[in-house]
Amino acid sequence: MDGHKEGLVGREAELGRLRAVVDGVAAVPPAGAVPPRTAGGTGDPAPRTATPAVPRTAVLAGPLGVGKTALLERAVARAGGAGVRVLRAEGSETEAGLAYATLHQLLRPVADETRALPARSRAALDRALGLPARGPADPLRTGTALLALLSALAATRPLLLAVDDAQWCDPASLDALAFAVRRLAPDPDPDAPGPEPVALLLATRAPARLPSFGRAATTLGIGPLAPDAAARLLAAGPPLPAPTRARLLSEAAGNPLALTELARAAGEAPPGAPGPLPLPALVEELLAARALALPAATREALLLLAAADSADAALAAGLPGPGEPVWRPAAEAGLLDAATARFRHPLARAAVYHAAPARERHAAHRTLAGLLADAPDRRAWHLAAACTGPDAAVSAALVRTAARARRRGGHAAAARALHRAAALAPGREESARLLARAVGAAAAAGDLAWAQELADAVGARTEDPVPRAAAAVHTGRLAALTARHGTALARLGESAARLAPSSPVAALDLLASAATVAYYAGESGGLADRLPAGTSLPHTWVRVVTDPHGARTAAVAHLGSLVERAGTRELPTLAVLAWLLDETPLAVRLVDRGAEAWAGRGGLPEGLAGAVAWAYLERGRWADAGEAARRLAEVGRGAGLAHAVACALAVGATLRAYRGDAEGARRDAEEALARVDPLESRAVAVAARRALGAAAAAEGAHERAYEHLRAVFTAEGAPVHAHAAYPALADLAAAAVRTGHGAEAAAIVARAERALGAEVSPRSRAVLARARGLLAEPGEAEPWFLAALADPYLAHWPFERALTLLDFAEWLRRRRRIAEARAPLAEALETFLRLGARPWAERARAESRAAGVAADPTAADRTGPAALAGLSPQQREIVVLAARGLTNREIGEKLFLSPRTVGSHLYRTFPKLGVTARGQLRDLVDEAA
């Protein structure tokens, strides 16, 4: 990649950074280069020799004509020379409206290899690419399937993905790529699996942003050439008079394309007008003049190529192929590469297209539509481009395109198609109705600004309350997921009041969204007082979400009747209500039953989606809790919803703390707090503080634990959040008695007991009793501990019950009732080991030794079942799933990992567990449980 040798003057630094990416991926040996050994089983990837960490996803960002495409071409050429397999795609403005169009381009050369994927992954990719497939669209399944495919392709040969003009790629493809590369990126942890031999290069026009990639991508800014490099580039072309050369250098301002094209034009007639020139417009004008001078047949073919979605699609539709004589004049004019039948630069394509009269452009689109009878979505867009006014048939074709896009999970593409369909609809009312549907698709894509813009257009188009109400409901549901809770709550309340007279159902829907916002904000907003009479699911949602502890007995009874009548789509909502009412076992059963419905709702979390992860965590299904939190985080990142990501991070931080990963817990909790305003989102702030308190307790830093948990309550002792704060009461008491803050904690617990009232849930009653037992005088604690353990139903919260058992056993031992302490100690230790709660297991072991129970710090304790607690959380999840008989690919699908990463983790865990074969894992896991 020598800049001078290959004509890239002044780009030595940029070429060096791209060389590092290409050489880094080329240096990773294929999976078959190292024997798989026994850890992963036949065909499982084994660890590779460590390679230096280098960026694997780089974004080349710069203005038009600065040389991004040329740099990308050099990287591709180097990759090919190094034996790296290259998959390529390029975005185009018209293709941005086609769901997964970029992914289709990338994967076309490897279509046959997708057949080797597991059925679920294959179906996800087939569905995304428009092929017949069963099951609902799910962007995360598509991303996981792409991850599995890329990992499989890279198992035999390093892989480079090169995407040009990424600013015009469809959002669904970019989200899937971002999902995959986040998991393929090198992990700085020395114990993590080695890097996958996959790299991604994207070229995009600045200031275009690619938010899906976030920190997974390194941005390589491509700026103007330095003055000396610009002079060298100009000198490499035809000789020019000194005054002309000086002017070109001044006006091109280091833009390579401008320098090249203006110099070429100056050889015939130097630019005439003095002063600054609009370079892109001027260069396009020069290129257009060349296009108009071409023979008629070449002009016609060029216009068809320019109007097409992509060169591949155009050539497949019947245009002349690469190397055909018709392209030769265009190549001589510097517009085209005749060998590939591709434009030399996007500006050349734009010049050819816009130089043609409107009637010729429309005719070209009609011709392409006729050639694309087997591609209805592309055909619909070409027909739309040929329209000069409203057209009911074309509008209907775009509506069908939108429906297909949504079934494939392409919500942004659906919104674009509906928006264009609305513009072509013959009547204003029909146009408004389609715009309202576009609002829903934009909301499902997570784009609040665009959804609000479309909703405003609905209001300007019609006075009909039905589409206006539908648009308001869609934007309201999305607003409920943002971090601007104060603004959203006020806006939703105002919209509900405005719609109530004409659209009471829509108004109720908005109140339900407002209730979700109120929960996150930690205030009721008086929403229950504004409810009309009724007992429907939205009525119940508003009442329970804004006041989970009020009239709990009646709410639980009514929830039961709602569950009996519920359809599949209502199950996730009912699960959240059950969790809020401390009916966690019911919540988990409903989540399990409604998993497919939840996945099929599109790209956005609904309502209090973090409740799913919390319910699994409380129920002791920590692997499922981790998976639910990861899913929510991925959805939030893909949709740009910082608050959803923060909710997921708070759950993940709690899970890490319970498992003893205090550093990871602090990292996740602090990131969650940084993503929200703690005063605006008290639910997340409280959850993050509880996680920080648990992390400190796990390390024995009880003063720090008390500080974090005390922050969950106000200076006066009231809960910062009326639902999320109360479960922290017992942990606050545990930290208080170890740090001399018992009196303060006792006042907070007493205040909470009064506030919760007589209808407190069994779980909350147990939390209060444990707190009272910890804070009681030594001789008065036993009744409280026994009360906290009395109800067998509390076994559904195994970690909380085990903590109470451990506290009670410690109290018994201090009272010298050692024999009585042994049974609760044994039960607590068994639960902690089964859950993988390592710090508390160690504390229970220490207490057992003090109670005269033989400890087991032997080799058998460092391997076998007890060693599961010493694995990282991710390793433990992988081992448990492998013990159930899942393959590496199936485990990867569940945990959003590549099969190679799964195999590498298994390779590292086998020696720790004292096993030599995969088949031994089941007995080990069963024994541990």
Short mmCIF file of C-alpha atoms in Angstrom, two decimals, residues 328-729:
data_model
loop_
_atom_site.label_atom_id
_atom_site.label_comp_id
_atom_site.label_asym_id
_atom_site.label_seq_id
_atom_site.Cartn_x
_atom_site.Cartn_y
_atom_site.Cartn_z
CA ARG A 328 -15.63 2.41 -23.70
CA PRO A 329 -16.45 6.10 -24.45
CA ALA A 330 -17.52 6.63 -20.82
CA ALA A 331 -14.27 5.09 -19.61
CA GLU A 332 -12.26 7.36 -21.90
CA ALA A 333 -14.15 10.33 -20.46
CA GLY A 334 -13.09 9.29 -16.94
CA LEU A 335 -16.62 8.52 -15.80
CA LEU A 336 -16.54 4.74 -15.60
CA ASP A 337 -14.36 1.72 -15.07
CA ALA A 338 -15.25 -0.31 -18.17
CA ALA A 339 -13.84 -3.54 -16.72
CA THR A 340 -16.37 -3.53 -13.87
CA ALA A 341 -19.09 -1.28 -15.32
CA ARG A 342 -18.97 0.83 -12.15
CA PHE A 343 -18.77 4.61 -11.84
CA ARG A 344 -15.37 5.91 -10.84
CA HIS A 345 -16.92 8.11 -8.19
CA PRO A 346 -20.38 8.78 -6.71
CA LEU A 347 -20.16 12.31 -8.10
CA ALA A 348 -19.82 10.87 -11.60
CA ARG A 349 -23.01 8.92 -11.10
CA ALA A 350 -24.79 12.01 -9.82
CA ALA A 351 -23.49 14.06 -12.75
CA VAL A 352 -24.77 11.58 -15.32
CA TYR A 353 -28.15 11.34 -13.61
CA HIS A 354 -28.78 15.05 -13.13
CA ALA A 355 -27.43 16.04 -16.54
CA ALA A 356 -30.27 14.15 -18.19
CA PRO A 357 -33.62 15.91 -18.70
CA ALA A 358 -36.37 14.96 -16.26
CA ARG A 359 -38.34 13.10 -18.93
CA GLU A 360 -35.30 10.91 -19.69
CA ARG A 361 -34.76 10.17 -15.98
CA HIS A 362 -38.39 9.17 -15.59
CA ALA A 363 -38.15 6.97 -18.67
CA ALA A 364 -35.02 5.31 -17.27
CA HIS A 365 -36.81 4.47 -14.02
CA ARG A 366 -39.78 3.06 -15.94
CA THR A 367 -37.40 0.92 -18.00
CA LEU A 368 -35.73 -0.40 -14.86
CA ALA A 369 -39.12 -1.10 -13.27
CA GLY A 370 -39.97 -3.20 -16.30
CA LEU A 371 -36.74 -5.14 -15.98
CA LEU A 372 -37.29 -5.80 -12.27
CA ALA A 373 -40.58 -7.68 -12.37
CA ASP A 374 -39.10 -10.32 -10.05
CA ALA A 375 -37.94 -7.71 -7.51
CA PRO A 376 -41.17 -6.00 -6.38
CA ASP A 377 -39.57 -3.70 -3.81
CA ARG A 378 -36.99 -2.26 -6.21
CA ARG A 379 -39.66 -2.08 -8.89
CA ALA A 380 -41.95 -0.05 -6.59
CA TRP A 381 -39.23 2.49 -5.84
CA HIS A 382 -38.39 2.91 -9.53
CA LEU A 383 -42.06 3.41 -10.34
CA ALA A 384 -42.21 6.03 -7.59
CA ALA A 385 -39.16 7.80 -9.02
CA ALA A 386 -40.91 7.94 -12.41
CA CYS A 387 -44.03 9.58 -10.97
CA THR A 388 -44.70 13.23 -11.68
CA GLY A 389 -47.81 13.43 -9.51
CA PRO A 390 -50.15 11.35 -7.30
CA ASP A 391 -50.53 7.74 -8.37
CA ALA A 392 -52.74 5.37 -6.39
CA ALA A 393 -51.26 2.20 -7.90
CA VAL A 394 -47.67 3.15 -7.15
CA SER A 395 -48.64 4.31 -3.66
CA ALA A 396 -50.22 0.90 -3.04
CA ALA A 397 -47.08 -0.85 -4.34
CA LEU A 398 -44.99 1.09 -1.82
CA VAL A 399 -47.38 0.14 0.98
CA ARG A 400 -46.82 -3.51 0.08
CA THR A 401 -43.08 -2.86 0.09
CA ALA A 402 -43.38 -1.38 3.58
CA ALA A 403 -45.27 -4.44 4.80
CA ARG A 404 -42.56 -6.75 3.47
CA ALA A 405 -39.86 -4.59 5.08
CA ARG A 406 -41.55 -4.75 8.49
CA ARG A 407 -41.94 -8.52 8.28
CA ARG A 408 -38.17 -8.68 7.75
CA GLY A 409 -37.48 -6.30 10.65
CA GLY A 410 -36.63 -3.31 8.43
CA HIS A 411 -38.67 -0.67 10.26
CA ALA A 412 -36.71 2.32 8.92
CA ALA A 413 -37.16 1.05 5.35
CA ALA A 414 -40.88 0.60 6.02
CA ALA A 415 -41.14 4.18 7.27
CA ARG A 416 -39.44 5.52 4.14
CA ALA A 417 -41.75 3.51 1.88
CA LEU A 418 -44.87 4.67 3.73
CA HIS A 419 -43.66 8.26 3.70
CA ARG A 420 -43.23 8.13 -0.09
CA ALA A 421 -46.55 6.30 -0.47
CA ALA A 422 -48.23 9.13 1.43
CA ALA A 423 -46.72 11.66 -0.95
CA LEU A 424 -48.16 9.76 -3.94
CA ALA A 425 -51.59 9.06 -2.42
CA PRO A 426 -54.38 10.79 -4.37
CA GLY A 427 -56.30 12.23 -1.39
CA ARG A 428 -55.23 14.16 1.70
CA GLU A 429 -57.05 11.81 4.09
CA GLU A 430 -55.43 8.72 2.62
CA SER A 431 -52.08 10.52 2.68
CA ALA A 432 -52.55 11.35 6.37
CA ARG A 433 -53.47 7.75 7.16
CA LEU A 434 -50.29 6.49 5.48
CA LEU A 435 -48.21 9.12 7.25
CA ALA A 436 -49.59 7.91 10.58
CA ARG A 437 -48.46 4.39 9.70
CA ALA A 438 -45.05 5.81 8.79
CA VAL A 439 -44.89 7.34 12.27
CA GLY A 440 -45.36 3.87 13.74
CA ALA A 441 -42.59 2.41 11.60
CA ALA A 442 -40.21 5.27 12.45
CA ALA A 443 -41.00 4.78 16.13
CA ALA A 444 -40.30 1.05 15.83
CA ALA A 445 -36.95 1.98 14.25
CA GLY A 446 -36.19 4.03 17.37
CA ASP A 447 -35.97 7.39 15.58
CA LEU A 448 -37.93 9.76 17.80
CA ALA A 449 -36.98 12.91 15.87
CA TRP A 450 -38.14 11.45 12.57
CA ALA A 451 -41.30 10.01 14.14
CA GLN A 452 -42.16 13.42 15.59
CA GLU A 453 -41.50 15.09 12.23
CA LEU A 454 -43.87 12.65 10.52
CA ALA A 455 -46.46 13.13 13.27
CA ASP A 456 -46.32 16.89 12.72
CA ALA A 457 -46.90 16.25 9.02
CA VAL A 458 -50.02 14.22 9.91
CA GLY A 459 -51.34 17.15 11.89
CA ALA A 460 -50.70 19.51 9.00
CA ARG A 461 -52.36 17.16 6.50
CA THR A 462 -55.69 16.45 8.22
CA GLU A 463 -58.08 17.35 11.03
CA ASP A 464 -59.28 13.74 11.24
CA PRO A 465 -58.73 12.67 14.88
CA VAL A 466 -58.05 9.01 13.97
CA PRO A 467 -54.69 9.36 12.16
CA ARG A 468 -53.71 12.22 14.47
CA ALA A 469 -54.38 10.01 17.49
CA ALA A 470 -52.50 7.06 15.97
CA ALA A 471 -49.46 9.27 15.32
CA ALA A 472 -49.57 10.62 18.86
CA VAL A 473 -49.72 7.11 20.34
CA HIS A 474 -46.73 5.93 18.30
CA THR A 475 -44.55 8.88 19.29
CA GLY A 476 -45.75 8.56 22.87
CA ARG A 477 -44.61 4.96 23.13
CA LEU A 478 -41.18 5.88 21.83
CA ALA A 479 -40.94 8.96 24.05
CA ALA A 480 -41.50 6.66 27.02
CA LEU A 481 -38.17 4.98 26.25
CA THR A 482 -36.07 8.15 26.16
CA ALA A 483 -34.21 9.66 29.08
CA ARG A 484 -36.06 13.00 28.94
CA HIS A 485 -38.73 11.89 31.37
CA GLY A 486 -39.90 15.27 32.59
CA THR A 487 -40.53 16.57 29.08
CA ALA A 488 -42.07 13.29 27.92
CA LEU A 489 -44.41 13.07 30.90
CA ALA A 490 -45.74 16.59 30.33
CA ARG A 491 -46.14 16.07 26.57
CA LEU A 492 -47.91 12.73 26.95
CA GLY A 493 -50.27 14.13 29.57
CA GLU A 494 -51.17 17.10 27.38
CA SER A 495 -51.71 14.87 24.34
CA ALA A 496 -53.94 12.52 26.32
CA ALA A 497 -56.08 15.41 27.54
CA ARG A 498 -56.38 16.82 24.02
CA LEU A 499 -57.42 13.48 22.51
CA ALA A 500 -59.75 12.31 25.27
CA PRO A 501 -62.97 13.88 23.83
CA SER A 502 -62.51 12.57 20.26
CA SER A 503 -60.30 9.47 20.72
CA PRO A 504 -60.69 8.05 24.24
CA VAL A 505 -58.93 4.79 23.35
CA ALA A 506 -55.89 6.66 22.04
CA ALA A 507 -55.95 8.93 25.09
CA LEU A 508 -55.88 5.88 27.35
CA ASP A 509 -52.96 4.50 25.35
CA LEU A 510 -51.07 7.75 25.91
CA LEU A 511 -51.79 7.60 29.63
CA ALA A 512 -50.33 4.09 29.65
CA SER A 513 -47.16 5.41 27.99
CA ALA A 514 -47.10 8.27 30.48
CA ALA A 515 -47.31 5.73 33.31
CA THR A 516 -44.17 4.04 32.01
CA VAL A 517 -42.40 7.41 32.00
CA ALA A 518 -43.72 8.13 35.49
CA TYR A 519 -42.25 4.85 36.76
CA TYR A 520 -38.82 5.65 35.38
CA ALA A 521 -39.03 9.20 36.71
CA GLY A 522 -40.16 8.02 40.14
CA GLU A 523 -43.33 10.09 40.32
CA SER A 524 -46.98 9.22 39.72
CA GLY A 525 -47.87 12.43 37.90
CA GLY A 526 -51.45 12.06 39.17
CA LEU A 527 -52.14 9.82 36.19
CA ALA A 528 -54.47 7.42 38.02
CA ASP A 529 -56.76 10.36 38.91
CA ARG A 530 -57.15 11.15 35.20
CA LEU A 531 -58.21 7.63 34.21
CA PRO A 532 -61.72 7.13 32.86
CA ALA A 533 -63.77 4.35 34.40
CA GLY A 534 -62.77 0.87 33.27
CA THR A 535 -60.96 -2.36 34.13
CA SER A 536 -59.11 -3.05 30.87
CA LEU A 537 -55.44 -3.91 30.68
CA PRO A 538 -54.41 -0.27 30.00
CA HIS A 539 -56.46 0.87 33.03
CA THR A 540 -54.73 -1.73 35.20
CA TRP A 541 -51.33 -0.82 33.76
CA VAL A 542 -51.69 2.84 34.73
CA ARG A 543 -52.90 2.05 38.26
CA VAL A 544 -50.26 -0.58 39.06
CA VAL A 545 -47.30 1.11 37.38
CA THR A 546 -47.90 4.42 39.14
CA ASP A 547 -48.63 2.81 42.54
CA PRO A 548 -47.54 -0.85 42.83
CA HIS A 549 -48.22 -0.95 46.58
CA GLY A 550 -51.70 0.61 46.54
CA ALA A 551 -54.73 -1.70 46.85
CA ARG A 552 -52.39 -4.61 46.12
CA THR A 553 -54.84 -7.38 47.03
CA ALA A 554 -57.44 -6.18 44.54
CA ALA A 555 -54.79 -5.61 41.89
CA VAL A 556 -53.42 -9.16 42.24
CA ALA A 557 -56.92 -10.62 41.98
CA HIS A 558 -57.71 -8.56 38.89
CA LEU A 559 -54.35 -9.53 37.37
CA GLY A 560 -55.36 -13.16 37.68
CA SER A 561 -58.56 -12.56 35.71
CA LEU A 562 -56.64 -10.65 33.04
CA VAL A 563 -54.18 -13.53 32.69
CA GLU A 564 -57.04 -16.01 32.21
CA ARG A 565 -58.42 -13.97 29.29
CA ALA A 566 -55.08 -12.90 27.80
CA GLY A 567 -53.89 -13.59 24.30
CA THR A 568 -50.25 -14.23 23.51
CA ARG A 569 -49.44 -10.59 22.75
CA GLU A 570 -50.66 -9.44 26.18
CA LEU A 571 -48.40 -11.84 28.10
CA PRO A 572 -45.27 -9.60 28.25
CA THR A 573 -47.33 -6.68 29.58
CA LEU A 574 -48.98 -8.88 32.18
CA ALA A 575 -45.56 -10.24 33.15
CA VAL A 576 -44.36 -6.73 33.95
CA LEU A 577 -47.47 -6.09 36.06
CA ALA A 578 -46.87 -9.35 37.95
CA TRP A 579 -43.26 -8.33 38.64
CA LEU A 580 -44.34 -4.91 39.91
CA LEU A 581 -46.79 -6.59 42.31
CA ASP A 582 -44.05 -8.93 43.63
CA GLU A 583 -45.68 -11.89 41.91
CA THR A 584 -42.31 -12.83 40.46
CA PRO A 585 -43.02 -16.55 39.88
CA LEU A 586 -46.07 -15.61 37.79
CA ALA A 587 -44.03 -12.97 35.97
CA VAL A 588 -41.39 -15.52 34.96
CA ARG A 589 -44.02 -18.02 33.79
CA LEU A 590 -45.67 -15.36 31.65
CA VAL A 591 -42.34 -14.27 30.18
CA ASP A 592 -41.55 -17.86 29.29
CA ARG A 593 -44.96 -18.28 27.63
CA GLY A 594 -44.77 -14.98 25.80
CA ALA A 595 -41.14 -15.10 24.67
CA GLU A 596 -42.03 -15.36 20.96
CA ALA A 597 -44.52 -12.52 21.24
CA TRP A 598 -41.91 -10.34 22.90
CA ALA A 599 -39.34 -11.09 20.19
CA GLY A 600 -41.88 -10.42 17.42
CA ARG A 601 -42.78 -6.91 18.52
CA GLY A 602 -39.97 -5.37 16.52
CA GLY A 603 -36.79 -3.56 17.24
CA LEU A 604 -37.87 -1.71 20.38
CA PRO A 605 -38.37 -2.78 23.97
CA GLU A 606 -41.93 -2.34 25.16
CA GLY A 607 -42.92 -0.74 28.43
CA LEU A 608 -40.70 -1.67 31.35
CA ALA A 609 -38.69 -4.21 29.36
CA GLY A 610 -35.97 -4.34 32.02
CA ALA A 611 -38.55 -6.01 34.27
CA VAL A 612 -37.98 -9.29 32.42
CA ALA A 613 -34.32 -9.35 33.43
CA TRP A 614 -35.16 -8.31 37.00
CA ALA A 615 -37.77 -11.06 37.31
CA TYR A 616 -35.31 -13.71 36.14
CA LEU A 617 -32.66 -12.32 38.52
CA GLU A 618 -34.98 -12.40 41.53
CA ARG A 619 -36.23 -15.87 40.64
CA GLY A 620 -32.67 -17.22 40.62
CA ARG A 621 -32.46 -17.81 36.87
CA TRP A 622 -29.35 -15.71 36.53
CA ALA A 623 -28.29 -17.01 33.10
CA ASP A 624 -31.68 -15.99 31.71
CA ALA A 625 -31.39 -12.64 33.47
CA GLY A 626 -28.03 -12.03 31.81
CA GLU A 627 -29.42 -12.95 28.40
CA ALA A 628 -32.43 -10.65 28.84
CA ALA A 629 -30.18 -7.77 29.95
CA ARG A 630 -27.86 -8.28 26.99
CA ARG A 631 -30.80 -8.31 24.62
CA LEU A 632 -32.20 -5.09 26.05
CA ALA A 633 -28.78 -3.44 25.84
CA GLU A 634 -28.37 -4.48 22.20
CA VAL A 635 -31.82 -3.23 21.26
CA GLY A 636 -31.16 0.04 23.07
CA ARG A 637 -27.79 0.56 21.43
CA GLY A 638 -29.17 -0.25 17.99
CA ALA A 639 -32.03 2.22 18.40
CA GLY A 640 -29.90 4.90 20.08
CA LEU A 641 -31.94 4.69 23.30
CA ALA A 642 -29.50 5.54 26.06
CA HIS A 643 -32.10 4.97 28.75
CA ALA A 644 -32.86 1.41 27.64
CA VAL A 645 -29.11 0.69 27.67
CA ALA A 646 -28.86 2.18 31.16
CA CYS A 647 -31.69 -0.08 32.41
CA ALA A 648 -29.88 -3.12 31.04
CA LEU A 649 -26.57 -2.03 32.53
CA ALA A 650 -28.16 -1.65 35.96
CA VAL A 651 -29.42 -5.24 35.86
CA GLY A 652 -26.09 -6.47 34.56
CA ALA A 653 -24.22 -4.59 37.28
CA THR A 654 -26.37 -6.22 39.96
CA LEU A 655 -25.78 -9.65 38.47
CA ARG A 656 -22.02 -9.06 38.32
CA ALA A 657 -21.99 -7.89 41.95
CA TYR A 658 -23.88 -10.96 43.15
CA ARG A 659 -21.39 -13.17 41.31
CA GLY A 660 -18.40 -11.39 42.80
CA ASP A 661 -17.26 -9.34 39.81
CA ALA A 662 -17.13 -6.10 41.79
CA GLU A 663 -15.00 -4.25 39.26
CA GLY A 664 -17.32 -5.14 36.39
CA ALA A 665 -20.34 -4.23 38.50
CA ARG A 666 -18.94 -0.79 39.25
CA ARG A 667 -18.11 -0.25 35.58
CA ASP A 668 -21.63 -1.11 34.43
CA ALA A 669 -23.35 0.81 37.23
CA GLU A 670 -21.29 3.94 36.65
CA GLU A 671 -21.97 3.77 32.92
CA ALA A 672 -25.70 3.43 33.66
CA LEU A 673 -25.57 6.53 35.86
CA ALA A 674 -23.62 8.42 33.18
CA ARG A 675 -26.24 7.64 30.52
CA VAL A 676 -29.14 9.21 32.43
CA ASP A 677 -29.88 12.19 34.63
CA PRO A 678 -30.32 10.60 38.08
CA LEU A 679 -32.94 13.23 38.95
CA GLU A 680 -34.87 12.49 35.75
CA SER A 681 -34.55 8.69 35.90
CA ARG A 682 -34.73 7.69 39.52
CA ALA A 683 -35.53 4.05 38.75
CA VAL A 684 -32.18 3.58 36.99
CA ALA A 685 -30.33 5.67 39.57
CA VAL A 686 -31.68 3.56 42.44
CA ALA A 687 -30.95 0.27 40.66
CA ALA A 688 -27.39 1.39 39.91
CA ARG A 689 -26.85 2.48 43.52
CA ARG A 690 -28.12 -0.87 44.77
CA ALA A 691 -25.66 -2.61 42.42
CA LEU A 692 -22.81 -0.45 43.71
CA GLY A 693 -23.84 -1.30 47.26
CA ALA A 694 -23.84 -5.01 46.45
CA ALA A 695 -20.42 -4.74 44.81
CA ALA A 696 -19.00 -3.02 47.89
CA ALA A 697 -20.58 -5.61 50.19
CA ALA A 698 -19.08 -8.39 48.09
CA GLU A 699 -15.63 -6.91 48.78
CA GLY A 700 -16.35 -6.41 52.48
CA ALA A 701 -16.30 -2.60 52.09
CA HIS A 702 -19.35 -2.12 54.30
CA GLU A 703 -18.96 1.62 54.88
CA ARG A 704 -18.94 2.20 51.12
CA ALA A 705 -21.88 -0.19 50.75
CA TYR A 706 -23.83 1.81 53.31
CA GLU A 707 -23.10 5.08 51.52
CA HIS A 708 -24.44 3.73 48.22
CA LEU A 709 -27.51 2.14 49.78
CA ARG A 710 -28.23 5.19 51.94
CA ALA A 711 -28.39 7.22 48.71
CA VAL A 712 -31.40 5.12 47.70
CA PHE A 713 -33.36 7.07 50.35
CA THR A 714 -33.69 10.82 50.84
CA ALA A 715 -32.16 12.72 53.73
CA GLU A 716 -35.51 12.38 55.52
CA GLY A 717 -35.56 8.62 54.90
CA ALA A 718 -38.19 8.48 52.15
CA PRO A 719 -37.51 6.18 49.18
CA VAL A 720 -36.00 7.94 46.17
CA HIS A 721 -38.15 5.61 44.06
CA ALA A 722 -41.36 4.19 45.49
CA HIS A 723 -40.84 0.73 43.97
CA ALA A 724 -37.14 0.22 43.22
CA ALA A 725 -35.87 1.43 46.62
CA TYR A 726 -37.76 -0.85 49.01
CA PRO A 727 -35.92 -4.13 48.15
CA ALA A 728 -32.72 -2.42 49.36
CA LEU A 729 -33.96 -2.08 52.95
#
